[in-house]
mmCIF file of C-alpha atoms in Angstrom:
data_model
loop_
_atom_site.group_PDB
_atom_site.id
_atom_site.type_symbol
_atom_site.label_atom_id
_atom_site.label_comp_id
_atom_site.label_asym_id
_atom_site.label_seq_id
_atom_site.Cartn_x
_atom_site.Cartn_y
_atom_site.Cartn_z
ATOM 1 C CA UNK A 1 -46.125 -52.316 81.472
ATOM 2 C CA UNK A 2 -43.509 -49.713 82.455
ATOM 3 C CA UNK A 3 -44.395 -47.237 85.221
ATOM 4 C CA UNK A 4 -42.539 -44.637 83.124
ATOM 5 C CA UNK A 5 -43.538 -43.694 79.587
ATOM 6 C CA UNK A 6 -46.286 -41.764 77.737
ATOM 7 C CA UNK A 7 -49.429 -41.067 79.904
ATOM 8 C CA UNK A 8 -52.573 -42.658 78.520
ATOM 9 C CA UNK A 9 -56.103 -41.146 78.199
ATOM 10 C CA UNK A 10 -57.163 -42.475 81.659
ATOM 11 C CA UNK A 11 -54.328 -40.456 83.232
ATOM 12 C CA UNK A 12 -54.794 -37.448 80.965
ATOM 13 C CA UNK A 13 -58.312 -36.924 82.293
ATOM 14 C CA UNK A 14 -57.033 -36.662 85.841
ATOM 15 C CA UNK A 15 -54.508 -33.968 84.798
ATOM 16 C CA UNK A 16 -57.445 -31.553 84.341
ATOM 17 C CA UNK A 17 -58.879 -32.581 87.754
ATOM 18 C CA UNK A 18 -55.552 -32.104 89.600
ATOM 19 C CA UNK A 19 -54.605 -28.771 87.985
ATOM 20 C CA UNK A 20 -51.673 -30.075 85.955
ATOM 21 C CA UNK A 21 -53.685 -28.721 83.001
ATOM 22 C CA UNK A 22 -55.860 -25.668 83.462
ATOM 23 C CA UNK A 23 -58.088 -24.300 80.754
ATOM 24 C CA UNK A 24 -60.536 -21.531 80.143
ATOM 25 C CA UNK A 25 -63.133 -24.153 79.300
ATOM 26 C CA UNK A 26 -63.683 -27.814 80.360
ATOM 27 C CA UNK A 27 -62.379 -30.470 77.965
ATOM 28 C CA UNK A 28 -64.351 -30.673 74.765
ATOM 29 C CA UNK A 29 -65.651 -33.827 73.204
ATOM 30 C CA UNK A 30 -62.875 -35.689 71.455
ATOM 31 C CA UNK A 31 -60.183 -33.456 72.827
ATOM 32 C CA UNK A 32 -58.504 -36.230 74.866
ATOM 33 C CA UNK A 33 -56.953 -38.874 72.524
ATOM 34 C CA UNK A 34 -55.525 -42.273 73.519
ATOM 35 C CA UNK A 35 -52.111 -40.724 74.240
ATOM 36 C CA UNK A 36 -52.447 -36.988 73.764
ATOM 37 C CA UNK A 37 -54.588 -33.890 74.325
ATOM 38 C CA UNK A 38 -55.590 -31.459 71.545
ATOM 39 C CA UNK A 39 -54.764 -27.858 72.292
ATOM 40 C CA UNK A 40 -57.357 -25.160 71.623
ATOM 41 C CA UNK A 41 -56.751 -21.651 70.254
ATOM 42 C CA UNK A 42 -57.786 -18.752 72.434
ATOM 43 C CA UNK A 43 -59.716 -15.639 71.401
ATOM 44 C CA UNK A 44 -56.948 -13.813 69.652
ATOM 45 C CA UNK A 45 -53.691 -14.106 67.736
ATOM 46 C CA UNK A 46 -50.889 -11.727 66.965
ATOM 47 C CA UNK A 47 -49.339 -11.074 63.577
ATOM 48 C CA UNK A 48 -45.603 -11.109 64.071
ATOM 49 C CA UNK A 49 -42.618 -9.921 62.033
ATOM 50 C CA UNK A 50 -40.760 -13.102 62.736
ATOM 51 C CA UNK A 51 -40.691 -16.312 64.731
ATOM 52 C CA UNK A 52 -38.793 -16.181 68.030
ATOM 53 C CA UNK A 53 -37.970 -18.030 71.266
ATOM 54 C CA UNK A 54 -38.106 -16.067 74.545
ATOM 55 C CA UNK A 55 -35.060 -17.747 76.106
ATOM 56 C CA UNK A 56 -34.187 -18.174 79.732
ATOM 57 C CA UNK A 57 -35.531 -15.480 82.087
ATOM 58 C CA UNK A 58 -38.119 -14.025 79.734
ATOM 59 C CA UNK A 59 -41.824 -14.658 79.252
ATOM 60 C CA UNK A 60 -43.467 -14.710 75.863
ATOM 61 C CA UNK A 61 -45.550 -11.658 76.831
ATOM 62 C CA UNK A 62 -42.363 -9.687 77.586
ATOM 63 C CA UNK A 63 -41.150 -10.413 74.062
ATOM 64 C CA UNK A 64 -44.247 -9.086 72.344
ATOM 65 C CA UNK A 65 -43.100 -5.480 72.002
ATOM 66 C CA UNK A 66 -44.163 -3.101 69.278
ATOM 67 C CA UNK A 67 -41.187 -4.121 67.206
ATOM 68 C CA UNK A 68 -42.153 -7.756 66.997
ATOM 69 C CA UNK A 69 -45.972 -7.619 67.259
ATOM 70 C CA UNK A 70 -47.558 -5.953 64.193
ATOM 71 C CA UNK A 71 -51.268 -6.230 65.079
ATOM 72 C CA UNK A 72 -53.901 -8.303 66.847
ATOM 73 C CA UNK A 73 -56.277 -10.716 65.134
ATOM 74 C CA UNK A 74 -59.726 -11.541 66.611
ATOM 75 C CA UNK A 75 -60.464 -15.267 66.378
ATOM 76 C CA UNK A 76 -63.778 -15.184 68.234
ATOM 77 C CA UNK A 77 -65.760 -14.758 65.020
ATOM 78 C CA UNK A 78 -63.057 -16.310 62.791
ATOM 79 C CA UNK A 79 -60.061 -14.790 60.963
ATOM 80 C CA UNK A 80 -57.917 -15.580 57.981
ATOM 81 C CA UNK A 81 -54.280 -16.445 58.638
ATOM 82 C CA UNK A 82 -52.425 -15.601 55.409
ATOM 83 C CA UNK A 83 -49.841 -17.718 53.630
ATOM 84 C CA UNK A 84 -46.267 -16.662 54.361
ATOM 85 C CA UNK A 85 -47.066 -14.817 57.582
ATOM 86 C CA UNK A 86 -46.217 -15.721 61.174
ATOM 87 C CA UNK A 87 -48.836 -15.603 63.905
ATOM 88 C CA UNK A 88 -48.821 -16.308 67.657
ATOM 89 C CA UNK A 89 -51.978 -17.438 69.397
ATOM 90 C CA UNK A 90 -52.272 -17.915 73.207
ATOM 91 C CA UNK A 91 -53.778 -21.347 73.826
ATOM 92 C CA UNK A 92 -56.650 -22.035 76.178
ATOM 93 C CA UNK A 93 -54.645 -24.653 78.068
ATOM 94 C CA UNK A 94 -51.785 -23.880 80.479
ATOM 95 C CA UNK A 95 -49.554 -26.240 82.333
ATOM 96 C CA UNK A 96 -48.310 -26.859 85.924
ATOM 97 C CA UNK A 97 -46.108 -29.890 85.513
ATOM 98 C CA UNK A 98 -45.058 -31.953 88.516
ATOM 99 C CA UNK A 99 -41.578 -33.331 89.074
ATOM 100 C CA UNK A 100 -40.768 -36.196 86.716
ATOM 101 C CA UNK A 101 -43.326 -35.248 84.047
ATOM 102 C CA UNK A 102 -42.413 -33.456 80.806
ATOM 103 C CA UNK A 103 -44.593 -32.352 77.867
ATOM 104 C CA UNK A 104 -43.974 -32.644 74.096
ATOM 105 C CA UNK A 105 -46.106 -30.979 71.453
ATOM 106 C CA UNK A 106 -46.654 -31.525 67.755
ATOM 107 C CA UNK A 107 -49.032 -30.440 65.039
ATOM 108 C CA UNK A 108 -52.108 -32.556 64.565
ATOM 109 C CA UNK A 109 -52.100 -34.753 61.488
ATOM 110 C CA UNK A 110 -54.774 -32.669 59.786
ATOM 111 C CA UNK A 111 -52.702 -29.519 60.390
ATOM 112 C CA UNK A 112 -49.517 -30.892 58.924
ATOM 113 C CA UNK A 113 -51.270 -32.234 55.863
ATOM 114 C CA UNK A 114 -52.387 -28.776 54.825
ATOM 115 C CA UNK A 115 -48.870 -27.464 55.192
ATOM 116 C CA UNK A 116 -49.592 -25.220 58.214
ATOM 117 C CA UNK A 117 -46.293 -25.030 60.208
ATOM 118 C CA UNK A 118 -47.266 -24.983 63.844
ATOM 119 C CA UNK A 119 -45.051 -25.044 66.953
ATOM 120 C CA UNK A 120 -45.767 -24.458 70.612
ATOM 121 C CA UNK A 121 -43.809 -21.955 72.696
ATOM 122 C CA UNK A 122 -43.552 -21.665 76.501
ATOM 123 C CA UNK A 123 -42.335 -18.939 78.773
ATOM 124 C CA UNK A 124 -38.529 -19.040 79.055
ATOM 125 C CA UNK A 125 -38.536 -21.555 76.239
ATOM 126 C CA UNK A 126 -35.122 -22.244 74.577
ATOM 127 C CA UNK A 127 -36.642 -24.871 72.194
ATOM 128 C CA UNK A 128 -39.998 -25.337 70.501
ATOM 129 C CA UNK A 129 -42.588 -27.972 71.355
ATOM 130 C CA UNK A 130 -41.195 -28.893 74.773
ATOM 131 C CA UNK A 131 -42.065 -28.018 78.379
ATOM 132 C CA UNK A 132 -39.716 -29.278 81.135
ATOM 133 C CA UNK A 133 -40.710 -30.830 84.432
ATOM 134 C CA UNK A 134 -41.801 -28.097 86.836
ATOM 135 C CA UNK A 135 -42.931 -25.745 84.051
ATOM 136 C CA UNK A 136 -45.808 -23.565 85.317
ATOM 137 C CA UNK A 137 -47.227 -21.184 82.784
ATOM 138 C CA UNK A 138 -49.100 -20.555 79.530
ATOM 139 C CA UNK A 139 -48.747 -22.103 76.136
ATOM 140 C CA UNK A 140 -48.674 -20.304 72.781
ATOM 141 C CA UNK A 141 -49.033 -21.684 69.255
ATOM 142 C CA UNK A 142 -46.840 -20.178 66.519
ATOM 143 C CA UNK A 143 -48.731 -20.654 63.279
ATOM 144 C CA UNK A 144 -47.386 -20.112 59.779
ATOM 145 C CA UNK A 145 -49.458 -21.258 56.813
ATOM 146 C CA UNK A 146 -46.963 -22.232 54.118
ATOM 147 C CA UNK A 147 -49.194 -23.117 51.153
ATOM 148 C CA UNK A 148 -52.843 -22.497 51.903
ATOM 149 C CA UNK A 149 -54.312 -19.572 53.793
ATOM 150 C CA UNK A 150 -56.604 -20.817 56.543
ATOM 151 C CA UNK A 151 -59.725 -19.588 58.286
ATOM 152 C CA UNK A 152 -59.482 -20.297 62.003
ATOM 153 C CA UNK A 153 -61.751 -19.809 64.982
ATOM 154 C CA UNK A 154 -61.415 -19.673 68.723
ATOM 155 C CA UNK A 155 -61.289 -23.255 69.960
ATOM 156 C CA UNK A 156 -59.819 -24.722 66.813
ATOM 157 C CA UNK A 157 -57.202 -27.473 67.466
ATOM 158 C CA UNK A 158 -54.021 -27.248 65.472
ATOM 159 C CA UNK A 159 -51.623 -28.783 67.936
ATOM 160 C CA UNK A 160 -51.567 -31.616 70.487
ATOM 161 C CA UNK A 161 -49.544 -32.380 73.575
ATOM 162 C CA UNK A 162 -48.237 -35.570 75.101
ATOM 163 C CA UNK A 163 -46.962 -36.152 78.641
ATOM 164 C CA UNK A 164 -44.040 -38.348 79.475
ATOM 165 C CA UNK A 165 -43.385 -39.711 82.936
ATOM 166 C CA UNK A 166 -39.672 -40.381 83.571
ATOM 167 C CA UNK A 167 -36.827 -40.324 81.124
ATOM 168 C CA UNK A 168 -37.174 -40.784 77.348
ATOM 169 C CA UNK A 169 -36.515 -44.473 76.822
ATOM 170 C CA UNK A 170 -36.980 -45.414 73.130
ATOM 171 C CA UNK A 171 -37.919 -49.076 72.470
ATOM 172 C CA UNK A 172 -36.716 -49.198 68.886
ATOM 173 C CA UNK A 173 -36.189 -47.161 65.691
ATOM 174 C CA UNK A 174 -37.939 -48.196 62.462
ATOM 175 C CA UNK A 175 -37.101 -46.694 59.086
ATOM 176 C CA UNK A 176 -39.949 -46.356 56.612
ATOM 177 C CA UNK A 177 -39.651 -46.005 52.871
ATOM 178 C CA UNK A 178 -41.721 -44.268 50.212
ATOM 179 C CA UNK A 179 -44.268 -46.076 48.048
ATOM 180 C CA UNK A 180 -44.139 -44.994 44.381
ATOM 181 C CA UNK A 181 -45.749 -48.048 42.968
ATOM 182 C CA UNK A 182 -49.140 -46.369 42.717
ATOM 183 C CA UNK A 183 -52.272 -46.369 44.830
ATOM 184 C CA UNK A 184 -55.822 -45.814 43.524
ATOM 185 C CA UNK A 185 -55.870 -44.908 39.776
ATOM 186 C CA UNK A 186 -52.041 -45.211 39.813
ATOM 187 C CA UNK A 187 -51.626 -42.035 41.898
ATOM 188 C CA UNK A 188 -48.456 -42.009 43.956
ATOM 189 C CA UNK A 189 -48.908 -38.715 45.746
ATOM 190 C CA UNK A 190 -50.210 -35.156 45.560
ATOM 191 C CA UNK A 191 -48.519 -31.783 45.093
ATOM 192 C CA UNK A 192 -50.148 -28.739 46.587
ATOM 193 C CA UNK A 193 -51.375 -26.155 44.078
ATOM 194 C CA UNK A 194 -50.033 -22.710 44.644
ATOM 195 C CA UNK A 195 -52.425 -19.765 44.919
ATOM 196 C CA UNK A 196 -55.310 -22.108 45.808
ATOM 197 C CA UNK A 197 -58.361 -21.009 47.749
ATOM 198 C CA UNK A 198 -58.971 -20.705 51.484
ATOM 199 C CA UNK A 199 -59.133 -23.699 53.757
ATOM 200 C CA UNK A 200 -61.867 -23.172 56.371
ATOM 201 C CA UNK A 201 -60.925 -25.379 59.364
ATOM 202 C CA UNK A 202 -64.538 -25.532 60.519
ATOM 203 C CA UNK A 203 -65.583 -27.314 57.281
ATOM 204 C CA UNK A 204 -64.594 -30.996 57.424
ATOM 205 C CA UNK A 205 -64.784 -32.882 54.134
ATOM 206 C CA UNK A 206 -66.081 -29.774 52.255
ATOM 207 C CA UNK A 207 -63.085 -28.638 50.133
ATOM 208 C CA UNK A 208 -62.810 -30.209 46.653
ATOM 209 C CA UNK A 209 -59.400 -31.800 46.540
ATOM 210 C CA UNK A 210 -58.864 -31.020 42.892
ATOM 211 C CA UNK A 211 -58.848 -27.260 43.586
ATOM 212 C CA UNK A 212 -56.047 -27.674 46.118
ATOM 213 C CA UNK A 213 -54.026 -30.654 44.916
ATOM 214 C CA UNK A 214 -52.446 -31.977 41.746
ATOM 215 C CA UNK A 215 -52.267 -35.834 41.592
ATOM 216 C CA UNK A 216 -48.822 -37.263 40.763
ATOM 217 C CA UNK A 217 -47.830 -40.321 38.784
ATOM 218 C CA UNK A 218 -44.574 -42.226 38.581
ATOM 219 C CA UNK A 219 -44.707 -44.816 35.786
ATOM 220 C CA UNK A 220 -41.025 -45.514 36.327
ATOM 221 C CA UNK A 221 -41.399 -45.468 40.126
ATOM 222 C CA UNK A 222 -39.327 -42.322 40.415
ATOM 223 C CA UNK A 223 -40.371 -38.806 41.442
ATOM 224 C CA UNK A 224 -38.424 -35.566 41.536
ATOM 225 C CA UNK A 225 -39.151 -33.253 44.424
ATOM 226 C CA UNK A 226 -38.949 -29.624 43.422
ATOM 227 C CA UNK A 227 -37.475 -27.134 45.894
ATOM 228 C CA UNK A 228 -40.110 -25.344 47.961
ATOM 229 C CA UNK A 229 -42.992 -27.543 46.852
ATOM 230 C CA UNK A 230 -45.206 -29.434 49.259
ATOM 231 C CA UNK A 231 -46.132 -33.132 48.731
ATOM 232 C CA UNK A 232 -48.297 -35.770 50.280
ATOM 233 C CA UNK A 233 -46.805 -39.291 49.881
ATOM 234 C CA UNK A 234 -47.217 -42.565 51.753
ATOM 235 C CA UNK A 235 -45.001 -45.229 53.223
ATOM 236 C CA UNK A 236 -44.487 -48.562 51.481
ATOM 237 C CA UNK A 237 -44.670 -50.333 54.806
ATOM 238 C CA UNK A 238 -47.787 -50.824 56.894
ATOM 239 C CA UNK A 239 -47.288 -49.229 60.285
ATOM 240 C CA UNK A 240 -48.511 -50.869 63.564
ATOM 241 C CA UNK A 241 -48.437 -49.223 66.998
ATOM 242 C CA UNK A 242 -49.223 -51.717 69.877
ATOM 243 C CA UNK A 243 -51.597 -50.877 72.632
ATOM 244 C CA UNK A 244 -48.641 -50.692 75.068
ATOM 245 C CA UNK A 245 -46.564 -48.228 73.008
ATOM 246 C CA UNK A 246 -46.651 -44.969 71.142
ATOM 247 C CA UNK A 247 -44.443 -43.605 68.387
ATOM 248 C CA UNK A 248 -43.214 -40.338 66.965
ATOM 249 C CA UNK A 249 -41.906 -39.802 63.370
ATOM 250 C CA UNK A 250 -38.607 -37.897 63.274
ATOM 251 C CA UNK A 251 -39.368 -34.584 61.482
ATOM 252 C CA UNK A 252 -36.146 -34.597 59.481
ATOM 253 C CA UNK A 253 -33.136 -36.790 59.001
ATOM 254 C CA UNK A 254 -30.527 -34.899 57.088
ATOM 255 C CA UNK A 255 -28.616 -38.061 56.179
ATOM 256 C CA UNK A 256 -31.711 -39.332 54.185
ATOM 257 C CA UNK A 257 -31.981 -36.538 51.590
ATOM 258 C CA UNK A 258 -32.783 -32.963 50.622
ATOM 259 C CA UNK A 259 -36.236 -32.804 52.035
ATOM 260 C CA UNK A 260 -38.275 -32.685 55.277
ATOM 261 C CA UNK A 261 -40.670 -35.637 55.829
ATOM 262 C CA UNK A 262 -43.542 -35.197 58.321
ATOM 263 C CA UNK A 263 -44.575 -32.147 60.255
ATOM 264 C CA UNK A 264 -47.103 -34.044 62.441
ATOM 265 C CA UNK A 265 -45.311 -36.851 64.154
ATOM 266 C CA UNK A 266 -47.490 -38.559 66.863
ATOM 267 C CA UNK A 267 -48.833 -42.109 66.363
ATOM 268 C CA UNK A 268 -51.286 -43.255 69.025
ATOM 269 C CA UNK A 269 -51.448 -46.745 70.550
ATOM 270 C CA UNK A 270 -53.658 -48.955 68.378
ATOM 271 C CA UNK A 271 -52.834 -47.265 65.069
ATOM 272 C CA UNK A 272 -52.684 -49.941 62.394
ATOM 273 C CA UNK A 273 -53.655 -52.822 64.646
ATOM 274 C CA UNK A 274 -56.051 -55.614 63.767
ATOM 275 C CA UNK A 275 -57.946 -55.214 67.012
ATOM 276 C CA UNK A 276 -58.704 -51.551 66.311
ATOM 277 C CA UNK A 277 -59.659 -52.102 62.666
ATOM 278 C CA UNK A 278 -56.436 -50.630 61.219
ATOM 279 C CA UNK A 279 -54.869 -53.495 59.357
ATOM 280 C CA UNK A 280 -52.612 -52.188 56.591
ATOM 281 C CA UNK A 281 -52.455 -48.580 57.694
ATOM 282 C CA UNK A 282 -49.663 -46.593 56.056
ATOM 283 C CA UNK A 283 -47.756 -43.606 57.384
ATOM 284 C CA UNK A 284 -48.715 -40.517 55.372
ATOM 285 C CA UNK A 285 -45.715 -38.332 54.660
ATOM 286 C CA UNK A 286 -45.801 -34.556 54.495
ATOM 287 C CA UNK A 287 -42.790 -33.728 52.396
ATOM 288 C CA UNK A 288 -41.224 -30.443 51.523
ATOM 289 C CA UNK A 289 -38.234 -30.188 49.166
ATOM 290 C CA UNK A 290 -35.226 -28.200 50.326
ATOM 291 C CA UNK A 291 -32.623 -26.317 48.309
ATOM 292 C CA UNK A 292 -32.097 -28.583 45.280
ATOM 293 C CA UNK A 293 -34.307 -30.915 43.185
ATOM 294 C CA UNK A 294 -34.182 -34.410 44.683
ATOM 295 C CA UNK A 295 -34.928 -37.760 43.003
ATOM 296 C CA UNK A 296 -36.963 -40.186 45.056
ATOM 297 C CA UNK A 297 -37.196 -43.830 44.027
ATOM 298 C CA UNK A 298 -39.688 -46.475 45.097
ATOM 299 C CA UNK A 299 -38.600 -48.072 48.341
ATOM 300 C CA UNK A 300 -36.140 -45.317 49.288
ATOM 301 C CA UNK A 301 -35.808 -44.627 53.024
ATOM 302 C CA UNK A 302 -37.653 -41.403 53.828
ATOM 303 C CA UNK A 303 -38.259 -41.122 57.579
ATOM 304 C CA UNK A 304 -37.857 -42.887 60.962
ATOM 305 C CA UNK A 305 -40.343 -43.929 63.559
ATOM 306 C CA UNK A 306 -39.180 -43.853 67.177
ATOM 307 C CA UNK A 307 -41.219 -46.117 69.507
ATOM 308 C CA UNK A 308 -41.475 -45.691 73.276
ATOM 309 C CA UNK A 309 -43.527 -47.324 75.975
ATOM 310 C CA UNK A 310 -46.833 -46.229 77.408
ATOM 311 C CA UNK A 311 -46.921 -45.821 81.204
ATOM 312 C CA UNK A 312 -50.176 -47.739 81.052
ATOM 313 C CA UNK A 313 -52.451 -49.097 78.346
ATOM 314 C CA UNK A 314 -55.048 -46.521 77.152
ATOM 315 C CA UNK A 315 -58.688 -46.948 78.003
ATOM 316 C CA UNK A 316 -59.485 -46.773 74.301
ATOM 317 C CA UNK A 317 -56.929 -47.179 71.500
ATOM 318 C CA UNK A 318 -56.769 -45.276 68.238
ATOM 319 C CA UNK A 319 -59.554 -46.493 65.960
ATOM 320 C CA UNK A 320 -61.761 -47.306 68.953
ATOM 321 C CA UNK A 321 -62.504 -43.554 69.282
ATOM 322 C CA UNK A 322 -63.355 -41.156 66.416
ATOM 323 C CA UNK A 323 -60.377 -41.285 64.088
ATOM 324 C CA UNK A 324 -59.897 -39.931 60.558
ATOM 325 C CA UNK A 325 -56.810 -41.850 59.566
ATOM 326 C CA UNK A 326 -57.097 -45.389 60.796
ATOM 327 C CA UNK A 327 -56.630 -47.879 57.891
ATOM 328 C CA UNK A 328 -55.332 -45.038 55.734
ATOM 329 C CA UNK A 329 -53.463 -45.442 52.473
ATOM 330 C CA UNK A 330 -52.508 -42.300 50.533
ATOM 331 C CA UNK A 331 -54.926 -39.898 52.257
ATOM 332 C CA UNK A 332 -55.251 -36.134 52.187
ATOM 333 C CA UNK A 333 -56.332 -34.149 55.276
ATOM 334 C CA UNK A 334 -59.888 -34.509 56.576
ATOM 335 C CA UNK A 335 -60.788 -31.129 55.158
ATOM 336 C CA UNK A 336 -60.851 -32.394 51.551
ATOM 337 C CA UNK A 337 -63.213 -34.579 49.537
#
C-alpha cells in the first residue's frame, strides 16, 4: 500500500481530532465515508446574481457585496432553493491543511442525480472544488438547482470532500460505455420532467418517481439527447473499485460527445466488489445535453473512470457501511420511490 494517496476513514477521523478539519458540531453519524467526508450546510445561504470565484488575494466574504448578494436565506427551519437560481451557503466545516495534503470536493451521488449543480469555493480560490496544501479557511457551497427546486435545511449534506496525501498519481484510466439494451421493464433511462414538484431533502424514499421522471425506451438501442434536458442512464460495464484504491469519474470529456456525463464523481473503495456485496454494480450516469441534439447508441463510450491508490485500506469499505447505491443498476436518487 502506498504511503501517498487518498486518506481512508481511519485517517479522516483523526483530522477532526488534530484540527485539520474544524466544525461547528462534532461529526454526525454516517458523515465519514470510507474515503470521504460529507460536508454540512450552515445556518444560512445567500441568493446571488451569479456564480463567481474570489481569485488570489480575496476572501469569499470580501466578494459578497451588495451588487452580488441579493438576499439572505435562513436554513435553520428549512428553505426552498429555486430552479435556475444561484446560492452560496457557508459550510459547517473549515480546513487547515498541512503540507503535502490537498483536498478535492464533489457533489454527493444523491445530489447529482437530482440535477442540483453544487461546487465548493475556498477563500482566494481560482478553481472550484479544490483546496491546496496549506489552505487555512472556510468552505462555501455554491448551489444551483437546474431541474427541481429543493427544500434544504441546516446540516444537509450536498457535497463531500476527499483528502490526498502527496501528488496525484493515477493508476489507470477506464472508459465506460452506455447501456441502452434495457433494464427492468425495458427501461433504458429516465428524463427529468420539467416543472415538477419540490424535492424535500429530508424525505428519503418519499417522492413518487413518476411525478418527477419520464421512463425512456430504446427498442433500436439508440437514444437522442435533447439539448438542455437531464437524463439518468447507466453504464454497460460493471464497475469494481478495490479496497486499496478509489476512483473519480471525469465530469466531461469533450472528445466523447455533445453532453456532460456525471456531476458526482467519487467512487469509494469496495464499490462493486464481491466482498462488500456489490457484484455487478453499474456506474449511474447523470447526463445533460449540450447545444445540439446528440444520438447515443448502445455501447458508445460516455465517460472515464480515473483510479488512484488509497494511502491505506479503509476500516470499512463501501457496502460495509450504510450505502444507497451498492449493487445498483439503473437507479434514481435515494429521494424517490
